[in-house]
């Protein structure tokens, strides 16, 4: 499976989720494979004006992590985005993917938590290919809250 196909599926799931804080889901980058100078990915624009990016990467030192039930707060935008992507996959269970796992990446994260916070998603495709999506973020015009702004939102994507 190619990176663009993984991104297509994740884009569809994000749009279908109807999450109230996601204002737009857009594509960026031109590389067909992870690790190039113009990595392909998804750009998630939030109602606060901030952005998160999930993009094809090559990064040494993955540590698998369980998917938490609750999202990290918006102030941890990159971790929030990748955890939400993993929750989407857990709910939809797409047949094109054999498995996926949330990962911490070596030397990334807040200084005291380097390599211990979710900043990547390893996707193992049904055809045997495996791709890493790295999460990054860019702030908006206002500070992001440390509390859940949409406590009543429930993920309703059905398996299929």
mmCIF file of C-alpha atoms in Angstrom:
data_model
loop_
_atom_site.group_PDB
_atom_site.id
_atom_site.type_symbol
_atom_site.label_atom_id
_atom_site.label_comp_id
_atom_site.label_asym_id
_atom_site.label_seq_id
_atom_site.Cartn_x
_atom_site.Cartn_y
_atom_site.Cartn_z
ATOM 1 C CA UNK A 1 0.000 0.000 0.000
ATOM 2 C CA UNK A 2 1.266 3.489 -0.783
ATOM 3 C CA UNK A 3 1.442 6.458 1.569
ATOM 4 C CA UNK A 4 -1.207 8.300 -0.456
ATOM 5 C CA UNK A 5 -3.676 5.435 0.064
ATOM 6 C CA UNK A 6 -3.126 5.467 3.834
ATOM 7 C CA UNK A 7 -3.629 9.238 3.851
ATOM 8 C CA UNK A 8 -6.792 8.905 1.720
ATOM 9 C CA UNK A 9 -8.316 6.525 4.238
ATOM 10 C CA UNK A 10 -7.364 8.648 7.238
ATOM 11 C CA UNK A 11 -8.694 11.780 5.538
ATOM 12 C CA UNK A 12 -12.051 10.063 4.936
ATOM 13 C CA UNK A 13 -12.219 8.939 8.563
ATOM 14 C CA UNK A 14 -11.410 12.408 9.901
ATOM 15 C CA UNK A 15 -14.095 14.003 7.745
ATOM 16 C CA UNK A 16 -16.634 11.310 8.675
ATOM 17 C CA UNK A 17 -15.900 11.747 12.397
ATOM 18 C CA UNK A 18 -17.642 15.104 12.528
ATOM 19 C CA UNK A 19 -15.428 16.188 15.410
ATOM 20 C CA UNK A 20 -16.562 19.734 16.311
ATOM 21 C CA UNK A 21 -13.044 21.142 16.702
ATOM 22 C CA UNK A 22 -11.829 20.032 13.255
ATOM 23 C CA UNK A 23 -12.555 22.857 10.814
ATOM 24 C CA UNK A 24 -10.803 21.335 7.770
ATOM 25 C CA UNK A 25 -8.852 18.259 6.693
ATOM 26 C CA UNK A 26 -6.450 18.999 3.833
ATOM 27 C CA UNK A 27 -3.579 17.279 2.064
ATOM 28 C CA UNK A 28 -0.057 18.604 1.640
ATOM 29 C CA UNK A 29 3.292 17.460 0.270
ATOM 30 C CA UNK A 30 4.356 15.789 -2.936
ATOM 31 C CA UNK A 31 6.493 12.799 -1.933
ATOM 32 C CA UNK A 32 5.093 9.372 -2.735
ATOM 33 C CA UNK A 33 7.137 7.727 0.039
ATOM 34 C CA UNK A 34 8.045 8.746 3.596
ATOM 35 C CA UNK A 35 11.349 10.444 4.255
ATOM 36 C CA UNK A 36 11.614 12.813 1.283
ATOM 37 C CA UNK A 37 12.038 16.597 1.160
ATOM 38 C CA UNK A 38 8.276 17.244 0.665
ATOM 39 C CA UNK A 39 6.585 14.675 2.911
ATOM 40 C CA UNK A 40 2.963 13.923 2.071
ATOM 41 C CA UNK A 41 0.482 14.210 4.899
ATOM 42 C CA UNK A 42 -2.763 15.491 6.323
ATOM 43 C CA UNK A 43 -3.152 19.014 7.661
ATOM 44 C CA UNK A 44 -5.854 19.292 10.295
ATOM 45 C CA UNK A 45 -7.067 22.852 10.863
ATOM 46 C CA UNK A 46 -8.860 23.412 14.151
ATOM 47 C CA UNK A 47 -11.528 25.913 15.147
ATOM 48 C CA UNK A 48 -8.934 27.666 17.325
ATOM 49 C CA UNK A 49 -6.754 28.435 14.289
ATOM 50 C CA UNK A 50 -4.081 25.888 15.212
ATOM 51 C CA UNK A 51 -2.932 23.037 12.985
ATOM 52 C CA UNK A 52 -1.787 19.457 13.393
ATOM 53 C CA UNK A 53 0.016 17.472 10.733
ATOM 54 C CA UNK A 54 0.192 13.706 10.225
ATOM 55 C CA UNK A 55 2.885 12.979 7.647
ATOM 56 C CA UNK A 56 4.867 10.092 6.255
ATOM 57 C CA UNK A 57 8.163 9.838 8.095
ATOM 58 C CA UNK A 58 11.168 7.673 8.753
ATOM 59 C CA UNK A 59 12.189 7.904 12.402
ATOM 60 C CA UNK A 60 14.340 5.566 14.502
ATOM 61 C CA UNK A 61 13.386 4.455 17.975
ATOM 62 C CA UNK A 62 9.651 3.745 18.159
ATOM 63 C CA UNK A 63 8.067 2.714 21.444
ATOM 64 C CA UNK A 64 4.560 1.245 21.180
ATOM 65 C CA UNK A 65 1.959 2.788 23.469
ATOM 66 C CA UNK A 66 -1.639 1.902 24.337
ATOM 67 C CA UNK A 67 -4.311 4.141 22.843
ATOM 68 C CA UNK A 68 -5.788 6.168 25.710
ATOM 69 C CA UNK A 69 -9.538 6.364 26.125
ATOM 70 C CA UNK A 70 -9.420 10.151 26.455
ATOM 71 C CA UNK A 71 -7.698 12.575 24.121
ATOM 72 C CA UNK A 72 -4.807 14.674 25.382
ATOM 73 C CA UNK A 73 -5.841 18.326 25.813
ATOM 74 C CA UNK A 74 -5.657 20.759 22.871
ATOM 75 C CA UNK A 75 -2.526 22.267 24.452
ATOM 76 C CA UNK A 76 -0.855 19.001 23.376
ATOM 77 C CA UNK A 77 -2.106 19.370 19.794
ATOM 78 C CA UNK A 78 0.308 16.925 18.075
ATOM 79 C CA UNK A 79 -0.361 14.168 20.611
ATOM 80 C CA UNK A 80 -4.094 14.912 20.503
ATOM 81 C CA UNK A 81 -4.120 14.561 16.699
ATOM 82 C CA UNK A 82 -2.281 11.240 16.591
ATOM 83 C CA UNK A 83 -4.322 9.755 19.452
ATOM 84 C CA UNK A 84 -7.521 10.787 17.640
ATOM 85 C CA UNK A 85 -6.248 9.121 14.442
ATOM 86 C CA UNK A 86 -5.590 5.897 16.394
ATOM 87 C CA UNK A 87 -9.067 6.092 17.972
ATOM 88 C CA UNK A 88 -10.566 6.531 14.489
ATOM 89 C CA UNK A 89 -8.788 3.384 13.299
ATOM 90 C CA UNK A 90 -9.866 1.475 16.419
ATOM 91 C CA UNK A 91 -13.493 2.429 15.717
ATOM 92 C CA UNK A 92 -13.495 1.886 11.937
ATOM 93 C CA UNK A 93 -11.157 -1.127 11.762
ATOM 94 C CA UNK A 94 -10.488 -0.676 8.033
ATOM 95 C CA UNK A 95 -9.796 -3.926 6.202
ATOM 96 C CA UNK A 96 -6.941 -2.286 4.250
ATOM 97 C CA UNK A 97 -4.940 -2.215 7.500
ATOM 98 C CA UNK A 98 -3.844 -5.334 9.341
ATOM 99 C CA UNK A 99 -2.946 -3.387 12.486
ATOM 100 C CA UNK A 100 -1.806 -0.012 13.804
ATOM 101 C CA UNK A 101 -0.152 1.217 16.933
ATOM 102 C CA UNK A 102 0.371 4.517 18.603
ATOM 103 C CA UNK A 103 4.077 5.157 19.153
ATOM 104 C CA UNK A 104 6.377 7.474 21.042
ATOM 105 C CA UNK A 105 9.400 8.516 19.000
ATOM 106 C CA UNK A 106 12.928 8.748 20.357
ATOM 107 C CA UNK A 107 14.094 12.271 21.218
ATOM 108 C CA UNK A 108 10.680 13.879 20.552
ATOM 109 C CA UNK A 109 8.220 15.437 22.973
ATOM 110 C CA UNK A 110 8.415 17.879 25.852
ATOM 111 C CA UNK A 111 11.894 17.908 27.408
ATOM 112 C CA UNK A 112 10.931 15.941 30.532
ATOM 113 C CA UNK A 113 8.946 13.414 28.451
ATOM 114 C CA UNK A 114 11.171 12.806 25.408
ATOM 115 C CA UNK A 115 10.340 9.501 23.763
ATOM 116 C CA UNK A 116 7.405 8.919 26.145
ATOM 117 C CA UNK A 117 4.468 10.774 24.547
ATOM 118 C CA UNK A 118 2.472 9.669 21.498
ATOM 119 C CA UNK A 119 3.795 11.456 18.420
ATOM 120 C CA UNK A 120 3.531 8.746 15.786
ATOM 121 C CA UNK A 121 1.234 6.125 14.329
ATOM 122 C CA UNK A 122 2.627 2.921 12.815
ATOM 123 C CA UNK A 123 0.203 1.509 10.227
ATOM 124 C CA UNK A 124 0.686 -2.102 9.118
ATOM 125 C CA UNK A 125 -1.220 -2.605 5.885
ATOM 126 C CA UNK A 126 -2.989 -5.783 4.758
ATOM 127 C CA UNK A 127 -0.516 -6.156 1.866
ATOM 128 C CA UNK A 128 2.442 -6.314 4.278
ATOM 129 C CA UNK A 129 3.684 -2.747 3.910
ATOM 130 C CA UNK A 130 4.232 -0.650 7.004
ATOM 131 C CA UNK A 131 4.234 3.141 7.245
ATOM 132 C CA UNK A 132 4.947 5.613 10.032
ATOM 133 C CA UNK A 133 2.960 8.816 10.330
ATOM 134 C CA UNK A 134 4.601 11.447 12.503
ATOM 135 C CA UNK A 135 2.521 14.103 14.266
ATOM 136 C CA UNK A 136 3.562 17.733 14.526
ATOM 137 C CA UNK A 137 1.603 20.904 15.260
ATOM 138 C CA UNK A 138 1.578 24.657 14.775
ATOM 139 C CA UNK A 139 -0.116 27.060 17.152
ATOM 140 C CA UNK A 140 -2.844 29.469 16.251
ATOM 141 C CA UNK A 141 -3.568 33.033 17.320
ATOM 142 C CA UNK A 142 -4.710 31.993 20.821
ATOM 143 C CA UNK A 143 -3.369 29.690 23.492
ATOM 144 C CA UNK A 144 -4.868 26.201 23.400
ATOM 145 C CA UNK A 145 -6.847 25.060 26.446
ATOM 146 C CA UNK A 146 -5.574 22.465 28.904
ATOM 147 C CA UNK A 147 -9.087 21.065 29.306
ATOM 148 C CA UNK A 148 -11.384 19.183 26.942
ATOM 149 C CA UNK A 149 -13.416 21.752 24.950
ATOM 150 C CA UNK A 150 -15.936 19.174 23.644
ATOM 151 C CA UNK A 151 -16.656 16.768 26.523
ATOM 152 C CA UNK A 152 -19.932 15.592 24.969
ATOM 153 C CA UNK A 153 -18.407 14.502 21.629
ATOM 154 C CA UNK A 154 -18.570 10.744 21.018
ATOM 155 C CA UNK A 155 -16.862 8.993 18.134
ATOM 156 C CA UNK A 156 -19.571 7.336 16.043
ATOM 157 C CA UNK A 157 -17.723 5.822 13.073
ATOM 158 C CA UNK A 158 -18.839 2.237 12.606
ATOM 159 C CA UNK A 159 -16.550 -0.678 11.832
ATOM 160 C CA UNK A 160 -16.242 -1.649 8.213
#
